[in-house]
Amino acid sequence: MMGRRAGALVGPARVHEEGGALRVEASGREEALRLAELCVEERVRFGAGNAYGSELKLDLRPSTGLLDLWPEDLVARFSAGTTIAAADTLLRPWGFRLGAELPMPDEFTLGACYARAENGFSAPAAGSLRERCLGLLAIDGRARLLKAGARVVKNVAGYDLARLHHGAHGAFGVLLDFVMRVESIPEASEFRAWPCAIGQVERELAARRAPRASVDPLQQIWLDPGASEGVGASPDGLLVLAHQGWASSVDAWGRELAGEALMPERIRDWGYANDESGRGCFRIACGPRVWLERWDGWRARLEDEGCRPRLLVDLLGGRHRLLLADARRAGWFFEELGEEGARWVGSAAGAGAQEIALRLKRSLDPHGLLPPLPQR
Amino acid sequence: MLSAAARRELSGLLGGDPLFDDPSHRRVYDADAYAFAGIEPDAIVLPSTPECVERILGWCHRQSIPYVARGAGTGLSGGCLTANGGILIGLSRLNRILDIDPLERVARVEPGVVNAQLNRAAAAHGLSFAPDPSSQNACTVGGNFAENSGGPHTLKNGVTLPHVLGLRLVGERGQRVDLGGRHLASTGADLVGLSVGSEGCCGIAVELLLRLVPLPSAVETFLIVFDELDDAARSVSAMVAAGIVPAAMELIDRVMLRAVEEAFRFGFPLDAGGVLIVEVDGEAQGVAEEAQRLRDICNRSGAREIRQAKDEAERAHLWKARKHSFGAIGRMAPNYATQDGVVPRAMVPEIVRCIAEASERHGIGIGTVIHAGDGNIHPCVLFDDRKPDEVQAALAACGDILRRCIELEGSPSGEHGIGLEKRAFLGHLFGEDDLAAMEEIRAAFDPSGLCNPGKVLPGPGGCGELRATHRQVPQ
């Protein structure tokens, strides 16, 4: 019956039954709102995209696109269903880009990246989607249309409803559109690489970052020997740094640091690929020193279990992507972190924080229709 | 006023830390830098440890007594006034820098640490705490956290939000709540993001984990003189369009320029329409490139004169013109109110016209400083609070300007917060459901409603109903 009622709202051709849930294509905020109201009325669990546990999944990809652009302000408004790659393509004619350099840009949407707190490698230096989001529109678990923020880059009016949704995996609402700060496409970019064993990373990095170098690199990545096969094989591993900016500045930076110059496309394609079986990477956030000290032991254990783990470490962001490992083992890896790793994890793990998060959940989703809060 | 029994009980919890409730102390703490109101708290406590803060809040919870946290009292929106009565908790004695980790570029600090104090300590490691409000020699990092403070250099480095990695809050029952961690925000409700800029309404932060950034290796600072303010605003847009992201871009109008020149004799031309202070920083080659492009753009935009600081002393001198501007304009009238609004950068010429019209319509002087790169305006409205009609004229002018900011798709506050002053304006910016959701956010952190009540969200006694002052002023 839910399928029929949804079909009456958007047209039957846009309602698809998939794996026991309904995927309903919603074009625009009005349709999304009507569908949410229907779900609240019928007490049907709903969410957007691949929302966990949803009986009705709002597919916002039909409403993809650039809704507004204010080029003098470097501000743009996008539908949440716009993929990262599409957003950059739409901005390129203006000489702009999102700048967040997020993973799997052809697949991940703005809404998905924001809800999952996805960060690119340049996030520590240049900010992530969290810092670039100036405002958004969302539908909460009561089917209220809620606005956050404004078109301006500085704004402290009221409580930050935009931040509420960041990293919440849709637990507080369905994201409809974003007002984003964009940036000019840099004149030049360059990647430089050096052979570097795991135990030498901190020393090598310190020699190439401010204050010993004239400027911090925009991206700082370490690849283990298996992971570095695609970009420049090294038996020890590879330290890769990236910089962007004026051509003269990037050139000066490259000369200052020396090392081997790499083509950016090799890094980009490699960093976010699926393996030949289509299994993607998964991410564990942990302080670099804790993880780097234990990687060899964990790698051996994964290989014993038949995985082919390859490690990519975002050094400044403290995030570690295990590539080409069996994703079913993600749960095991989280347990392994224990207290030592938990010190470094930025999620709301404490009892006090959980209490607040649950109160927020009960307020904004009193019937429990939205995806659950991500908790550890 | 506290009853004698309540006073004894609260005193007993403080472990020797002071409690004041005599009239002279209550008068000292009755105001922050908000010019239009003063409200005496029932009592003032000055804890020296986070544990003492926990005991105070636990007691307030049991007694159902409201409380408000206060840093240095430099806030400009009445945020630390006890609007609903209660205890004022001064955090200036929680002023220790607990740890600076130069490798991780993280500082762990107590909320009473002065912004400039943290920057001096970080500079020893070649690092800095990016938010640099004009009041940084007095304001505390706890206040920066509460207001999501900005400052001239936030154009490139961001406001306080991206620089807060984690914190320890004391919740409504006096319980400890730890939020965030040592690296970027990850999966889970972004409670750090929600609490930054919550204006002291979501608990009291007793420890902050702050991100530090490296000091730039090269800096160039310019002062550019324009005959017309519109030309200056146009050059700002042109710089941004050319891909230049200065570290700072500050616009000073003619009225403010006169005040600064009369006070400090910088040698500014008094017939200039406006002056732009621009700073670019980073790696030397890039800075040189940006500096040249900036000169070309300003010349094409009609700049009368471009001065470039030759050394650090001259750079400090140019910044003095900006950082002391509010003090300078204070010489021009017995009182002034520093307003705070924000418009899209492209709308800066329009809001400048609105400010001039408001000044003329209400017959009061207004000097303006603008964080030009992000459209954040600070009109300084001059008045004499001994003259009720001037007070009303000043309030009316502020209202006109803030309403126009909202009409231009901006906001009634870029960095000073809503506080007591601007609650009524939120209704122009957000709908009922939005405001209801904000109430729910606040209640999630503070179900008791005792933490800094009467602030931020619209309610009885909004901005328009504020009396000129609750204080007596010298005749």
PDB file of C-alpha atoms in Angstrom, chain B residues 2 14 20 23 60 123 144 168 174 189 218 432 437 442 453 470:
ATOM      1  CA  LEU B   2      20.642  35.004  47.294  1.00  0.00           C
ATOM      2  CA  LEU B  14      33.492  26.695  46.484  1.00  0.00           C
ATOM      3  CA  PHE B  20      30.439  38.086  45.815  1.00  0.00           C
ATOM      4  CA  PRO B  23      26.153  45.811  45.594  1.00  0.00           C
ATOM      5  CA  CYS B  60      22.210  25.428  40.705  1.00  0.00           C
ATOM      6  CA  ALA B 123      54.309  31.227  18.603  1.00  0.00           C
ATOM      7  CA  ASN B 144      35.758  32.662  21.363  1.00  0.00           C
ATOM      8  CA  ARG B 168      34.958  19.092  28.169  1.00  0.00           C
ATOM      9  CA  GLY B 174      27.216  19.273  37.027  1.00  0.00           C
ATOM     10  CA  ALA B 189      26.418  13.466  15.966  1.00  0.00           C
ATOM     11  CA  ALA B 218      56.006  35.224   4.447  1.00  0.00           C
ATOM     12  CA  GLU B 432       8.675  28.672  13.394  1.00  0.00           C
ATOM     13  CA  ALA B 437      14.202  22.814  16.330  1.00  0.00           C
ATOM     14  CA  ARG B 442      19.193  23.765  23.381  1.00  0.00           C
ATOM     15  CA  PRO B 453      18.346  31.536  29.804  1.00  0.00           C
ATOM     16  CA  HIS B 470      19.457  49.526  33.896  1.00  0.00           C
TER      17      HIS B 470
END
